Amino acid sequence: MHAAFFLLLGASVARFLLRHPGEPRTPWVLALSIALALLYVLGPAVGASGPAAGRAVRRPPRRLVWLGLVVATWVVLVVLAPSFAWCAVPLFFTALRTLPPRAAIVLVALLTVFVVIAQLQLATAFDPNLLLAPPAVAALATAVFVHMERQAQAQRTLIDDLIRTRRELAATERREGTLAERQRLSMEIHDTLAQHLSSQQMLLQAADRTWDCDPGTARTHVRTATDIAARGLAEARRLVHDLAPPELAGGAGLAQALRTLDAGPDIAVRFHLEGAPAPLPDRVQSALLRIAQGALANVREHSGARTAALTLSFLGDQVVLDVADDGHGFTEPRDGPAAAPDRGHGLPAMRARVRQLGGTLTIESTPGEGTVLSAAIPLEPAP
């Protein structure tokens, strides 16, 4: 629509110069044409070129002033040179995008009447087309715009509903997962630590009652309570280790755990280590290992790749894990690689893990050239 406006404006200027060369009004026509073009270009700066997303939103006064200046300049230009009347067609859409519906329709009607008068002045004889064509064009432009606006509003409403539903589902899943994990831990604690503590309490109470009359039995109770306490400590340590990835159990480092990962029998997985390895906090190791496992699961389920590469890089102030595959890839959304589509729950979980550690997760993909997932987590400087 912007291109159509400048095309019509340029054609009107050319027509005027060809048919009315050297007239006294020529400088005024040229000056008003330049002023109209500059005013039209200033539309985005005052927020007048974007679609009217919400009709209930109050228009800023500067948008109304801008539209008034554009229309007034065009009216004066048409009075001097009626051939500029057809520039009104893009102005119809400008009015519809800037004003509320009723006010915009009134302005479009007034512009249409002005166009009809200007065209009749140019005609050497009465022509019914000059009387009927402008209203038909104005009605068509208004109908098209109103239809598009309704469709856009329906799409915005649908997208808002989908986003809200997705957030509600994600929140529900997180709550259910949290409740399930709490229930599991409560059963584990009840069946192990709570029973051990109860037994210790009974034995120590019995030892207290028999300490003076039967010291040997009391000492036996104390030794038994000590053994139960040792078993309880072992159970507590087991629970703590169960919360961490088993691949990191026994003091195994992150690099060793990554070397043992695979993506299925049909996908070859290679591991590369770059930089000087540095000690990593347990939560960083766990997060990177879980991200690698999730990324390889996505490679196995979605990519159709034959090979995948894991690269762990120590860059001094941060540690970076790259997972690359040679699969079919996908088309990135307009917002960039970081906005790649979350087709399941894996990518949201990865983003949450990285975000909790203050890092970033980026995804780059090209159809036919594979996908690269990169997780970068900052490290605290060594004391």
XYZ file of C-alpha atoms in Angstrom:
383
model
C 0.000 0.000 0.000
C 2.911 2.357 0.711
C 4.423 1.541 -2.694
C 1.061 2.178 -4.375
C 0.829 5.605 -2.721
C 4.244 6.761 -3.929
C 3.622 5.268 -7.373
C 0.336 7.178 -7.729
C 1.917 10.346 -6.355
C 4.820 10.114 -8.798
C 2.486 9.395 -11.727
C 0.327 12.402 -10.800
C 3.373 14.673 -10.642
C 4.590 13.408 -14.020
C 1.156 13.865 -15.589
C 0.884 17.421 -14.267
C 4.349 18.397 -15.522
C 3.653 16.929 -18.967
C 0.262 18.623 -19.406
C 0.858 21.911 -17.564
C 4.508 22.896 -18.045
C 5.602 26.279 -16.830
C 2.369 27.324 -15.135
C 2.464 29.628 -12.080
C 0.980 26.919 -9.898
C 3.723 24.392 -10.799
C 6.083 25.341 -7.879
C 3.181 25.047 -5.458
C 2.202 21.637 -6.832
C 5.778 20.380 -6.589
C 6.205 21.761 -3.054
C 2.932 20.225 -1.873
C 3.835 16.901 -3.499
C 7.156 16.839 -1.637
C 5.414 17.861 1.608
C 2.817 15.114 1.163
C 5.530 12.503 0.540
C 7.491 13.609 3.626
C 4.366 13.568 5.792
C 3.517 10.079 4.585
C 7.045 8.877 5.388
C 6.699 10.273 8.925
C 3.702 7.992 9.562
C 5.659 5.124 11.246
C 7.479 7.626 13.475
C 4.191 8.724 15.028
C 2.808 5.187 15.211
C 0.278 5.680 12.455
C 1.304 2.910 10.066
C 0.780 -0.158 12.207
C -2.441 -2.181 12.148
C -5.113 -1.174 14.601
C -4.747 -4.164 16.921
C -7.365 -2.990 19.350
C -10.187 -0.673 18.382
C -10.869 0.216 21.991
C -7.383 1.675 22.434
C -7.371 5.449 22.521
C -5.464 6.982 19.615
C -2.559 9.284 20.523
C -3.273 12.905 19.528
C -0.158 13.026 17.364
C -1.570 10.269 15.130
C -4.737 12.266 14.579
C -2.737 15.440 13.919
C -0.559 13.563 11.435
C -3.595 12.192 9.578
C -5.169 15.663 9.511
C -2.020 17.182 7.981
C -1.818 14.433 5.337
C -5.470 14.845 4.332
C -5.292 18.668 4.347
C -2.152 18.681 2.176
C -3.759 16.253 -0.254
C -6.960 18.339 -0.448
C -5.024 21.512 -1.296
C -3.001 19.561 -3.853
C -6.155 18.222 -5.511
C -7.647 21.715 -5.651
C -4.565 22.879 -7.562
C -4.262 19.717 -9.677
C -7.308 17.390 -9.767
C -5.224 14.543 -11.244
C -3.836 13.897 -7.733
C -7.279 12.644 -6.672
C -6.433 8.960 -7.150
C -3.820 9.183 -4.389
C -6.853 8.911 -2.134
C -6.995 5.101 -2.527
C -3.980 4.476 -0.242
C -5.275 7.218 2.031
C -8.465 5.170 2.502
C -6.411 2.428 4.173
C -4.422 4.982 6.141
C -7.627 6.415 7.579
C -9.018 2.964 8.328
C -5.806 1.980 10.146
C -5.654 5.192 12.153
C -9.217 6.108 13.131
C -12.016 4.205 14.877
C -14.310 2.394 12.393
C -17.162 4.956 12.270
C -14.905 7.972 12.015
C -12.786 6.226 9.375
C -15.842 5.404 7.239
C -17.029 9.022 7.439
C -13.601 10.263 6.358
C -13.470 7.731 3.505
C -16.890 8.924 2.315
C -15.764 12.560 2.354
C -12.574 11.721 0.456
C -14.636 9.793 -2.090
C -16.923 12.761 -2.687
C -13.863 14.968 -3.148
C -12.396 12.484 -5.653
C -15.651 12.432 -7.660
C -15.720 16.232 -7.843
C -12.077 16.370 -8.925
C -12.595 13.754 -11.647
C -15.666 15.550 -12.996
C -13.594 18.727 -13.248
C -11.027 16.921 -15.391
C -13.633 15.407 -17.700
C -14.579 17.252 -20.868
C -18.030 15.628 -20.855
C -20.189 13.862 -18.322
C -19.062 10.260 -17.771
C -21.076 7.929 -15.491
C -17.900 5.960 -14.692
C -16.394 9.025 -13.033
C -19.436 9.190 -10.799
C -19.633 5.458 -9.929
C -16.021 4.209 -9.997
C -14.631 6.147 -6.997
C -17.453 5.033 -4.621
C -17.032 1.447 -5.836
C -13.273 1.532 -5.206
C -13.796 3.108 -1.772
C -16.425 0.503 -0.832
C -14.178 -2.342 -1.993
C -11.171 -0.990 -0.082
C -13.229 -0.548 3.083
C -14.754 -4.026 2.825
C -11.356 -5.664 2.249
C -9.806 -3.833 5.179
C -12.661 -4.632 7.565
C -12.562 -8.302 6.548
C -8.781 -8.505 7.037
C -9.019 -6.731 10.382
C -11.668 -9.169 11.609
C -9.581 -12.121 10.498
C -6.488 -10.688 12.183
C -8.406 -10.097 15.410
C -9.753 -13.656 15.333
C -6.230 -14.989 14.809
C -4.869 -12.864 17.658
C -7.615 -14.145 19.951
C -6.937 -17.745 18.933
C -3.191 -17.349 19.455
C -3.741 -15.788 22.886
C -6.021 -18.695 23.836
C -3.490 -21.251 22.631
C -0.637 -19.583 24.511
C -2.712 -19.366 27.686
C -3.779 -23.011 27.375
C -0.192 -24.096 26.802
C 0.995 -22.219 29.865
C -1.796 -23.732 31.954
C -0.916 -27.236 30.752
C 2.767 -26.659 31.478
C 1.954 -25.367 34.964
C -0.330 -28.359 35.604
C 2.361 -30.785 34.479
C 4.928 -29.103 36.708
C 2.571 -29.293 39.684
C 1.807 -32.957 39.014
C 5.492 -33.752 38.642
C 6.302 -31.924 41.868
C 3.537 -33.730 43.759
C 4.629 -37.114 42.382
C 8.233 -36.481 43.407
C 7.152 -35.326 46.864
C 5.051 -38.455 47.305
C 7.938 -40.672 46.239
C 10.352 -38.970 48.604
C 7.848 -39.090 51.463
C 7.388 -42.848 51.001
C 11.138 -43.365 50.791
C 11.693 -41.348 53.973
C 8.846 -43.078 55.796
C 10.042 -46.571 54.869
C 13.722 -45.963 55.667
C 14.786 -42.925 57.675
C 11.632 -42.611 59.769
C 11.701 -46.290 60.713
C 15.375 -46.097 61.620
C 14.830 -43.008 63.771
C 11.892 -44.671 65.515
C 13.983 -47.767 66.263
C 16.836 -45.633 67.575
C 14.466 -43.769 69.857
C 13.053 -47.019 71.312
C 16.509 -48.510 71.858
C 17.889 -45.364 73.502
C 14.853 -45.141 75.771
C 15.339 -48.779 76.745
C 19.032 -48.156 77.406
C 18.138 -45.198 79.611
C 15.756 -47.343 81.679
C 18.255 -50.194 82.164
C 21.456 -48.193 82.483
C 21.644 -48.389 86.277
C 20.305 -51.910 86.860
C 21.734 -53.681 83.783
C 24.607 -51.745 82.223
C 25.486 -54.570 79.796
C 22.030 -54.638 78.265
C 21.999 -50.846 78.069
C 25.308 -50.842 76.206
C 23.924 -53.462 73.813
C 20.952 -51.225 73.106
C 23.283 -48.287 72.446
C 25.445 -50.349 70.059
C 22.332 -51.530 68.217
C 21.082 -47.934 67.963
C 24.503 -46.946 66.589
C 24.279 -49.640 63.906
C 20.772 -48.477 62.981
C 22.018 -44.892 62.795
C 24.774 -45.999 60.392
C 22.221 -47.736 58.198
C 20.025 -44.634 58.285
C 22.970 -42.479 57.209
C 23.628 -44.859 54.322
C 19.965 -44.648 53.324
C 20.075 -40.845 53.446
C 23.137 -40.819 51.217
C 21.411 -43.214 48.818
C 18.415 -40.881 48.601
C 20.698 -37.944 47.837
C 22.503 -39.922 45.155
C 19.203 -41.058 43.657
C 18.312 -37.425 43.035
C 21.466 -37.009 40.938
C 22.136 -38.776 37.614
C 23.498 -42.296 38.235
C 26.107 -41.710 35.492
C 27.812 -39.246 37.859
C 27.779 -41.645 40.803
C 31.056 -42.880 42.221
C 32.913 -39.669 41.449
C 32.711 -40.032 37.661
C 33.278 -36.704 35.920
C 30.997 -35.057 33.396
C 33.320 -35.826 30.479
C 33.365 -39.534 31.329
C 29.576 -39.580 31.713
C 29.122 -37.875 28.311
C 31.402 -40.455 26.648
C 29.052 -43.239 27.714
C 25.922 -41.693 26.157
C 24.371 -43.077 23.005
C 21.413 -42.230 20.777
C 20.397 -45.721 19.689
C 21.906 -48.450 17.528
C 21.534 -46.536 14.244
C 23.236 -43.304 15.323
C 26.968 -42.959 15.930
C 27.774 -40.586 18.792
C 31.205 -38.952 19.084
C 32.498 -36.969 22.050
C 35.044 -34.143 21.962
C 36.635 -32.324 24.880
C 38.063 -28.848 24.320
C 39.987 -26.702 26.755
C 41.431 -27.520 30.148
C 38.830 -29.331 32.272
C 37.892 -27.502 35.453
C 35.956 -28.731 38.495
C 32.247 -28.167 37.993
C 29.573 -27.881 40.667
C 27.331 -30.934 40.974
C 24.255 -29.051 39.791
C 26.089 -27.858 36.647
C 27.248 -31.382 35.854
C 23.760 -32.779 36.406
C 22.151 -30.082 34.241
C 24.570 -30.540 31.323
C 24.249 -34.317 31.463
C 20.449 -34.128 31.447
C 20.570 -31.633 28.547
C 22.831 -33.972 26.560
C 20.511 -36.906 27.235
C 17.452 -34.892 26.173
C 19.169 -33.600 23.040
C 20.198 -37.106 21.982
C 16.635 -38.279 22.595
C 15.417 -35.553 20.231
C 18.040 -36.608 17.675
C 16.837 -40.191 17.884
C 13.117 -39.359 17.663
C 12.951 -36.402 15.278
C 16.094 -35.756 13.246
C 16.644 -38.875 11.128
C 20.379 -38.350 11.685
C 23.133 -40.924 11.215
C 25.742 -39.264 13.429
C 25.758 -36.921 16.405
C 28.613 -35.082 18.100
C 28.902 -33.972 21.718
C 31.434 -31.227 22.401
C 32.241 -30.081 25.932
C 34.251 -26.841 25.929
C 35.856 -25.180 28.946
C 36.269 -21.500 28.092
C 37.510 -20.178 31.409
C 34.519 -18.148 32.491
C 31.939 -20.577 31.132
C 31.394 -24.168 30.088
C 29.626 -24.893 26.794
C 27.970 -28.116 25.653
C 27.245 -28.448 21.913
C 25.119 -31.250 20.478
C 25.215 -31.413 16.668
C 23.578 -33.870 14.285
C 23.443 -34.397 10.523
C 19.661 -34.861 10.360
C 17.086 -33.180 8.182
C 16.846 -30.098 10.450
C 13.933 -27.692 10.399
C 13.059 -24.153 9.362
C 13.838 -21.579 12.044
C 11.061 -19.193 13.106
C 11.362 -15.450 12.415
C 12.429 -14.711 15.982
C 15.731 -16.462 15.411
C 17.451 -19.672 16.519
C 16.637 -19.172 20.149
C 12.980 -19.349 19.351
C 13.039 -22.804 17.790
C 9.785 -24.717 18.200
C 9.386 -26.679 21.401
C 7.767 -29.791 19.975
C 7.547 -31.599 23.298
C 8.606 -31.217 26.887
C 12.359 -31.781 26.306
C 13.341 -28.321 25.096
C 11.317 -26.444 27.757
C 13.015 -28.588 30.421
C 16.446 -27.808 28.951
C 15.677 -24.097 28.871
C 14.518 -24.220 32.482
C 17.706 -26.017 33.621
C 19.957 -23.544 31.834
C 17.954 -20.533 33.016
C 18.201 -21.672 36.659
C 21.991 -21.634 36.305
C 22.089 -18.225 34.624
C 23.061 -19.617 31.229
C 21.687 -19.547 27.689
C 20.358 -22.209 25.340
C 20.473 -21.619 21.577
C 19.360 -23.796 18.678
C 20.503 -23.395 15.086
C 19.034 -25.481 12.294
C 18.879 -25.475 8.509
C 16.696 -27.845 6.485
C 18.870 -30.629 5.134
C 21.949 -29.580 7.116
C 21.181 -30.768 10.638
C 20.755 -29.033 13.963
C 23.122 -27.655 16.593
C 22.025 -27.188 20.203
C 24.334 -25.174 22.433
C 24.073 -24.741 26.204
C 26.411 -22.180 27.798
C 26.619 -21.890 31.591
C 28.786 -19.267 33.317
C 31.276 -20.381 35.939
C 32.247 -18.560 39.091
C 35.876 -17.403 39.043
C 38.278 -19.498 41.109
C 39.280 -17.888 44.428
